[in-house]
XYZ file of C-alpha atoms in Angstrom:
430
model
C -12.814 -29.369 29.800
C -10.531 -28.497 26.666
C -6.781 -29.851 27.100
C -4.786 -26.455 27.790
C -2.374 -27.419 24.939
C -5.438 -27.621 23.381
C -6.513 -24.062 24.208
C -3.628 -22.618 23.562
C -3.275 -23.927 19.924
C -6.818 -22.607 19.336
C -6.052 -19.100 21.341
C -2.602 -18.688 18.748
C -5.140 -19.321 15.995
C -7.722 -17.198 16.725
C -4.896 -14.466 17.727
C -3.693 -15.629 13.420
C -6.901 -14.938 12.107
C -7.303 -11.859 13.973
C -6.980 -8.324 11.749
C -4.501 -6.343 12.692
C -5.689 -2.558 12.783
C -5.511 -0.427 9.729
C -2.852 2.537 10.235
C -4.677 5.584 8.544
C -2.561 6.489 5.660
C -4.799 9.368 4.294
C -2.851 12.707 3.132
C -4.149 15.873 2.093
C -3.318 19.921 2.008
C -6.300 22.203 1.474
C -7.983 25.328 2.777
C -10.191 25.474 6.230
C -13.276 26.817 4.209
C -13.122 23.766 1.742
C -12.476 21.162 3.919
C -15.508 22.486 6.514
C -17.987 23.131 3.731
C -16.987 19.105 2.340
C -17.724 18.195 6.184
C -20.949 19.482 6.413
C -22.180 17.788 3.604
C -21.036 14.556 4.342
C -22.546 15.251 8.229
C -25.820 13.815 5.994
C -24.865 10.093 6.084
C -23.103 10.538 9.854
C -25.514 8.373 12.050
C -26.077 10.092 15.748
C -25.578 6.132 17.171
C -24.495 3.320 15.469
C -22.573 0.016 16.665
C -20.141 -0.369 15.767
C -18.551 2.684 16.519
C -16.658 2.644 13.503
C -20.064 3.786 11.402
C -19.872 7.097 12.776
C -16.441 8.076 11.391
C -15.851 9.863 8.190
C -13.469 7.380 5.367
C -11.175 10.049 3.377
C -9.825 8.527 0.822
C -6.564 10.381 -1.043
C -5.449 9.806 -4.484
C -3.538 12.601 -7.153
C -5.256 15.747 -6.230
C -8.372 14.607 -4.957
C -9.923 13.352 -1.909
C -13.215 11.778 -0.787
C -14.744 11.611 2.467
C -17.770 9.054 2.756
C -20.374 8.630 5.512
C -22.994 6.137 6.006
C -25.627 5.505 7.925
C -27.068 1.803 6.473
C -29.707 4.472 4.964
C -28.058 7.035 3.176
C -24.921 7.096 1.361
C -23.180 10.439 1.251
C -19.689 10.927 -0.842
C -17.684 14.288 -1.095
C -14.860 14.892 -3.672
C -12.677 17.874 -2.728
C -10.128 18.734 -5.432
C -6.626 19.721 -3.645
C -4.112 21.617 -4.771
C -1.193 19.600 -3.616
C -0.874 16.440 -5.709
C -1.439 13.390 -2.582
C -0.194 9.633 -2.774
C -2.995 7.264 -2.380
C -4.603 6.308 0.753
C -7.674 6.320 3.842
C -8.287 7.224 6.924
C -11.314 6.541 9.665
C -11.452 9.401 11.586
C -14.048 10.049 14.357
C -16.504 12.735 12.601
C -17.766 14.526 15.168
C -13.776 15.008 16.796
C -12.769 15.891 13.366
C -15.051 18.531 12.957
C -14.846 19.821 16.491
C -10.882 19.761 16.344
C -11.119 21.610 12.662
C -13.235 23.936 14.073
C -11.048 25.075 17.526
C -8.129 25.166 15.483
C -9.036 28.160 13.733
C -10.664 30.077 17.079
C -9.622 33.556 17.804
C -8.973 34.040 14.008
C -11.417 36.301 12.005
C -13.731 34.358 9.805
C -11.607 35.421 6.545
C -8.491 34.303 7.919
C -10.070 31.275 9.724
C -11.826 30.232 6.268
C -8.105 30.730 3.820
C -6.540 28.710 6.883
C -4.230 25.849 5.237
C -4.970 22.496 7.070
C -3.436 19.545 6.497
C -4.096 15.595 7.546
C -1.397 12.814 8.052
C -2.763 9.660 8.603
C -4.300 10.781 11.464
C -2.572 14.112 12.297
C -4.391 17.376 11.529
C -2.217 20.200 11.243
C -2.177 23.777 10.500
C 0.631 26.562 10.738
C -0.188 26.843 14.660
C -0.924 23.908 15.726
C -0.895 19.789 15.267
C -3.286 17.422 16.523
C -3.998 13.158 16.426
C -7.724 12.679 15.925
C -9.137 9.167 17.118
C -8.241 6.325 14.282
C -11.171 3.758 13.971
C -11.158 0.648 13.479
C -12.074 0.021 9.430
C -12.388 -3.760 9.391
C -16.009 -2.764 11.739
C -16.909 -0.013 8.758
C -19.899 -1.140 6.795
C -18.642 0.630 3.363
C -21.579 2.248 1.776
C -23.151 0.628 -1.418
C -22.197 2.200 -5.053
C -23.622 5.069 -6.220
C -26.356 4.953 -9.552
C -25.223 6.899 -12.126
C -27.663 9.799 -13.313
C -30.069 8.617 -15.655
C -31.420 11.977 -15.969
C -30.602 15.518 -14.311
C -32.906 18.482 -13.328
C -33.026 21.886 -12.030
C -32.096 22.567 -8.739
C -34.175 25.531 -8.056
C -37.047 23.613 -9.671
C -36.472 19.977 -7.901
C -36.404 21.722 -4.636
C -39.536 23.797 -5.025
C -41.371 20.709 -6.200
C -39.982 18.727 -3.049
C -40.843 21.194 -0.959
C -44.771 21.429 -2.089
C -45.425 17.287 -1.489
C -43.346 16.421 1.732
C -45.541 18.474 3.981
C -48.553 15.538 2.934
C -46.031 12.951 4.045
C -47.297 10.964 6.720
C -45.507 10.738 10.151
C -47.500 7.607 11.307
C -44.075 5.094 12.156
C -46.805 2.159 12.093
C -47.175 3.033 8.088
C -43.588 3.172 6.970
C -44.559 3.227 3.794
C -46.960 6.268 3.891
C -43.528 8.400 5.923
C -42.176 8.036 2.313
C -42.075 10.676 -0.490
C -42.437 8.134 -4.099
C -40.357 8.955 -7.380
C -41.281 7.845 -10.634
C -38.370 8.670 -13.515
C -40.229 8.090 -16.376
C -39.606 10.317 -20.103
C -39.280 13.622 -19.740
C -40.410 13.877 -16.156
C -40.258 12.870 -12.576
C -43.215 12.652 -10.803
C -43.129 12.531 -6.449
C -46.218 11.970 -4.531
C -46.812 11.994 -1.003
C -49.986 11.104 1.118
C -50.908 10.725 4.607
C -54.353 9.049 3.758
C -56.050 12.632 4.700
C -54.398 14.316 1.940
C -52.060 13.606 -1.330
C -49.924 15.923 -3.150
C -48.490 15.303 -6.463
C -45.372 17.153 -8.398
C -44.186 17.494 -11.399
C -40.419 18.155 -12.386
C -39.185 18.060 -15.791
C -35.877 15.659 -16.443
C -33.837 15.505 -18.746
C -32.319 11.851 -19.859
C -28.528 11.874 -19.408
C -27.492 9.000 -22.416
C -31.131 7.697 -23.635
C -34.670 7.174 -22.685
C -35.534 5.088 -20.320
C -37.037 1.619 -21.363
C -39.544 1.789 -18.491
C -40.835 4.184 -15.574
C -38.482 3.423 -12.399
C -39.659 4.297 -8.996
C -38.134 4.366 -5.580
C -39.827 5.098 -2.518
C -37.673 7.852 -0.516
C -38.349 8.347 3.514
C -39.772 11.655 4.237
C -37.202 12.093 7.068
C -34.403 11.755 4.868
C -35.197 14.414 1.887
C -36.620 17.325 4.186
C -33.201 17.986 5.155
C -31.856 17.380 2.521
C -34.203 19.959 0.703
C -32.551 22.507 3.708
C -28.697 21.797 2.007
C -30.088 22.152 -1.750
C -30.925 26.140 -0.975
C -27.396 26.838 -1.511
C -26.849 24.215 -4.825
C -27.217 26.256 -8.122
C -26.605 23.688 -11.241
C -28.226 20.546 -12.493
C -28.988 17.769 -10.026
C -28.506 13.748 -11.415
C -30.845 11.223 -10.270
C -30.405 7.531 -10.962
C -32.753 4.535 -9.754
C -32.209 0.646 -9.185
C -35.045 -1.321 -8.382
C -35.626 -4.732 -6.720
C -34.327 -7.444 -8.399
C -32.487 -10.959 -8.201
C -29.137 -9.827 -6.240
C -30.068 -6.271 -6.598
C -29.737 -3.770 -4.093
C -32.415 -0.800 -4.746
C -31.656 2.598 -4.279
C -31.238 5.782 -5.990
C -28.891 8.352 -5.786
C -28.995 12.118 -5.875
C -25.938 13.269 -7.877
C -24.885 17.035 -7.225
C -21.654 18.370 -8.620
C -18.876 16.534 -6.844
C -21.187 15.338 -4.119
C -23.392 11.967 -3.977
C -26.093 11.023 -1.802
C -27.574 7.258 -2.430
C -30.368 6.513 -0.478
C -32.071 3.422 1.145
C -35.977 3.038 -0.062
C -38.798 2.499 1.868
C -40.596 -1.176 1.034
C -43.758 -1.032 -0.706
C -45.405 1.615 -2.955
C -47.801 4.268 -2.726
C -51.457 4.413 -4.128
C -51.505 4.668 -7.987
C -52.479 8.602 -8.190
C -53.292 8.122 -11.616
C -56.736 6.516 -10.335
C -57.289 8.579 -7.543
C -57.139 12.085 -8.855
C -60.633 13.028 -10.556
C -60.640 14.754 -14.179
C -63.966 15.556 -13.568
C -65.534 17.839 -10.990
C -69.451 19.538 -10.384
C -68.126 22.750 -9.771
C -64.612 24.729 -10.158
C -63.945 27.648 -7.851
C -61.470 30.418 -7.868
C -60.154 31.592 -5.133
C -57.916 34.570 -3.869
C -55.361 32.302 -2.326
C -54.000 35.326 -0.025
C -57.212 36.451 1.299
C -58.116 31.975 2.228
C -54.745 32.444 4.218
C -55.909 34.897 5.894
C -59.428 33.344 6.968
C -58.011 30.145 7.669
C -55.952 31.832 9.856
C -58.299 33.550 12.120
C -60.686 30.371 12.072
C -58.247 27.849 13.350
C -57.500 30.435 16.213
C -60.936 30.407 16.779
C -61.059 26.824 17.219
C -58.572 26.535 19.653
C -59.455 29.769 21.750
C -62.961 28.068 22.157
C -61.089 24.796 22.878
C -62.713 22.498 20.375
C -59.175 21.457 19.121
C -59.814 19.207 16.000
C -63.082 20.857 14.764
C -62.717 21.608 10.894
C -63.522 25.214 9.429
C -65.761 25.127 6.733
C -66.616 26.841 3.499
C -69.900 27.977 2.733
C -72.361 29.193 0.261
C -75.515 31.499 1.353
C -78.490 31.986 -1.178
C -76.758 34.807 -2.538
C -73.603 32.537 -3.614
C -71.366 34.626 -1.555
C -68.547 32.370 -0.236
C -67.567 32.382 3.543
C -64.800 30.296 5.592
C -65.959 30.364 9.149
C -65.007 28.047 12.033
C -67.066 24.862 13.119
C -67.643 25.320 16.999
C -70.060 25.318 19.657
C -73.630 24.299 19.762
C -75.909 23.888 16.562
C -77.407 27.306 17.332
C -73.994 29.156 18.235
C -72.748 27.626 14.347
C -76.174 29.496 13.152
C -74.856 32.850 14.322
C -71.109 32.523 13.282
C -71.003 34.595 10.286
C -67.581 33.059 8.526
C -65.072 35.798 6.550
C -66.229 36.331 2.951
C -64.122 35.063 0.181
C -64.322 36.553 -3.240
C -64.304 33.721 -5.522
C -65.310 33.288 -9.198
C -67.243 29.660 -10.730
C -64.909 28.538 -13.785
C -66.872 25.655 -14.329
C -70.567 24.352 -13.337
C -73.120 26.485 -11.719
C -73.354 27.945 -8.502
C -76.883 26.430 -8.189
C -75.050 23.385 -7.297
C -72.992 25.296 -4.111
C -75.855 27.565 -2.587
C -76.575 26.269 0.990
C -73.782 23.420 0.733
C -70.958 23.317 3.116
C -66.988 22.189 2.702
C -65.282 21.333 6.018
C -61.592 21.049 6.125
C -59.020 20.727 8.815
C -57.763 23.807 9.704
C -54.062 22.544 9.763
C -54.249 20.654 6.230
C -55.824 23.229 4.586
C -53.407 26.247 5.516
C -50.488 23.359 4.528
C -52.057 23.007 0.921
C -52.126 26.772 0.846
C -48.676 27.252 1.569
C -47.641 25.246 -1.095
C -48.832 27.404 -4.149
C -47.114 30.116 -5.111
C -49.924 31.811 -7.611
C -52.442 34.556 -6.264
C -55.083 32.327 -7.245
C -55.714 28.408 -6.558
C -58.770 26.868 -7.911
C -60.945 24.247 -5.877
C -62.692 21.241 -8.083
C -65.529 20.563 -6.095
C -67.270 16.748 -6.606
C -70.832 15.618 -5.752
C -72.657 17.542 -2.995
C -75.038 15.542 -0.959
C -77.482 16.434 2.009
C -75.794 19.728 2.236
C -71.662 18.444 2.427
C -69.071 17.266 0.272
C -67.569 14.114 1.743
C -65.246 13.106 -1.638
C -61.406 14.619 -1.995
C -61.385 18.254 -3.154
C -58.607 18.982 -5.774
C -56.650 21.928 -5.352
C -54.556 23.248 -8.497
C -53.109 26.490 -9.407
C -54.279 27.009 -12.955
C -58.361 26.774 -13.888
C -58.017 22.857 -15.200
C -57.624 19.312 -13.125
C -55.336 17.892 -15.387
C -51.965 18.840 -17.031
C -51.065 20.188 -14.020
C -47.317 19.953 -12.651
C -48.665 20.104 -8.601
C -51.959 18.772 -7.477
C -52.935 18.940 -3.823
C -56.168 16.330 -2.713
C -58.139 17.206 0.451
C -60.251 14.526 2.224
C -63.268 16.454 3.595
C -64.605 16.128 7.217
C -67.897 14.971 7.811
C -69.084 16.854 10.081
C -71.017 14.116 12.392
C -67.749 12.798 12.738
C -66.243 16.119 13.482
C -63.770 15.670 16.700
């Protein structure tokens, strides 16, 4: 047992070495619409539980006319500048997000939404004010705030409208298997003139094409970062409303390195976490070469697919594929893959007018493609032309059983989005 002179030498010391608390210092004047627009952005990098507490505040930072607000969630990295009007001395402030918002948001109620959105609001520290009203919002405690890591400059920027499209058509083929992190991930490659993301779920891989635009000089060599799935589908939801170039900037592994890249939009960062490892090189596993190349009327697939997988499950035979077909005639049909040997015999599938661009229809005529219903009306959605074109490979003892390209225009390569389909065999069917 300790000698109580003892313990209270080392209680003073510890009481020493103890931080005191931060007082929140932060000042700013701006209007209710700004400040609430800045909040939902930064929302992004709010975790929904974190310990300590402190990571799910909002830092606002004040300095000249500007302030910052910063979130993190030890995976993404979100930073806001808000220009004021009011020139501010410098400071921060932890404030609990979700009371901030809340608070912002009742102080305002009962007023019309243009009067509520030109509503001055002001911050003191930690007092939130308007004309009507003043309120403390809940300090936290910074010394527990994990600050989030720097941002990457841009090395190159991009279209908005474009980047988003192109986002949109490969994180559908993402995979949502937790057990393969690294397959949940949507991969960017920077490299010249382009950035290239790929996604795969091991039944299906979808590669886009954005073009980029290098922000002080060529890169040396292609970077690539490996971005969760989970993290840029909503972000893809907040870019609707961005018009203007986007920034993107990428650090890779290295000796004291943290990787990460950073999506640079305006006034507003997001630097994100990657996932470890790396996808499949596409390069290798998208054919240039096909037997056959089929047009299609992309509209009138839609519409088959539709009524096939409803087929499926009204007959109960979840996880059955639908199938393409070709009769004698060459006359193309998508028609559902259930019941008994004899009950497939008498399904007549819906016709699809379709056109051969390459090869010979010799090589289709009593051959069968079966698809899941699901993936194929996901690859479908993700073209915007009238048209897609299937490159169909080998045919053997009446199936297909290697990837089927999809692509918008009539060739396989020199494409900028490329959807691959694993076929179903169908003795493994189920």
């Amino acid at each position: 047992m300790s000698h109580p002179e003892t313990q209270v030498t080392a209680e003073k010391t510890a009481a020493k070495n103890e931080k005191k608390p931060v007082k929140p210092t932060a000042h700013f004047a701006g209007m209710h619409a700004q400040i609430t627009e800045a909040l939902s952005i930064a929302e992004f990098g709010v975790p929904t539980q974190a310990q300590p507490l402190a990571q799910r505040g909002v830092l606002i930072q004040t300095s000249r006319n500007r302030l910052t607000l910063s979130t993190f969630d030890f995976w993404t990295a979100v930073s806001v500048t808000v220009p004021v009007g009011t020139p501010v001395a410098k400071g921060y402030s932890l404030l609990d997000f979700v009371e901030l918002k809340k608070a912002l948001a009742a102080m305002v109620a009962g007023e019309p939404k243009t009067v509520a959105a030109r509503t001055p609001v002001s911050l003191a520290g930690d007092l939130l004010a308007t004309e009507h009203i003043t309120v403390p919002i809940t300090a936290l405690d910074i010394h527990e705030f994990t600050h989030p890591p720097e941002a990457v400059p841009a090395m190159a920027t991009m279209d908005a409208r474009v980047l988003l499209a192109q986002l949109n058509r490969v994180l559908p083929t993402a995979g949502r298997d937790e057990t393969l992190p690294t397959l949940t991930g949507v991969q960017m490659i920077l490299e010249g003139e382009t950035l290239a993301m790929a996604a795969t779920d091991r039944y299906r891989f979808a590669v886009a094409e954005v073009p980029a635009t290098a922000t002080v000089q060529p890169l040396q060599k292609p970077l690539t970062t490996l971005i969760p799935a989970g993290i840029l589908a909503p972000l893809a939801k907040r870019l609707k409303s961005y018009e203007g170039p986007v920034g993107i900037g990428i650090i890779e592994n290295g000796e004291g390195v943290v990787a990460r890249a950073t999506l640079s939009m305006g006034d507003t960062t997001i630097t994100m976490r990657p996932l470890e490892g790396s996808l499949p090189k596409h390069g290798s596993l998208f054919p240039t070469v096909c037997d056959t190349s089929v047009r299609v009327e992309r509209a009138t697939v839609v519409r088959a697919a539709k009524k096939c997988q409803a087929l499926v499950k009204a007959k109960g035979e979840n996880g059955m594929p639908v199938s393409f077909g070709w009769d004698a005639d060459g006359t193309l049909t998508l028609a559902p893959r259930i019941g008994t040997a004899d009950d497939q015999a008498r399904t007549k599938g819906m016709t699809i007018p379709s056109t051969i661009t390459h090869g010979s229809a010799d090589t289709l005529q009593g051959n069968l493609l079966a698809l899941n219903p699901a993936f194929l009306l996901d690859a479908l959605g993700t073209f915007t032309s009238d048209t897609i074109t299937l490159h169909i490979r080998e045919m053997k003892d009446g199936l297909t059983t290697k990837p089927v390209l999809l692509t918008e225009g009539p060739d396989m390569v020199g494409q900028d989005y490329r959807h691959l389909l694993m076929p179903i065999r169908l003795d493994q069917a189920k």
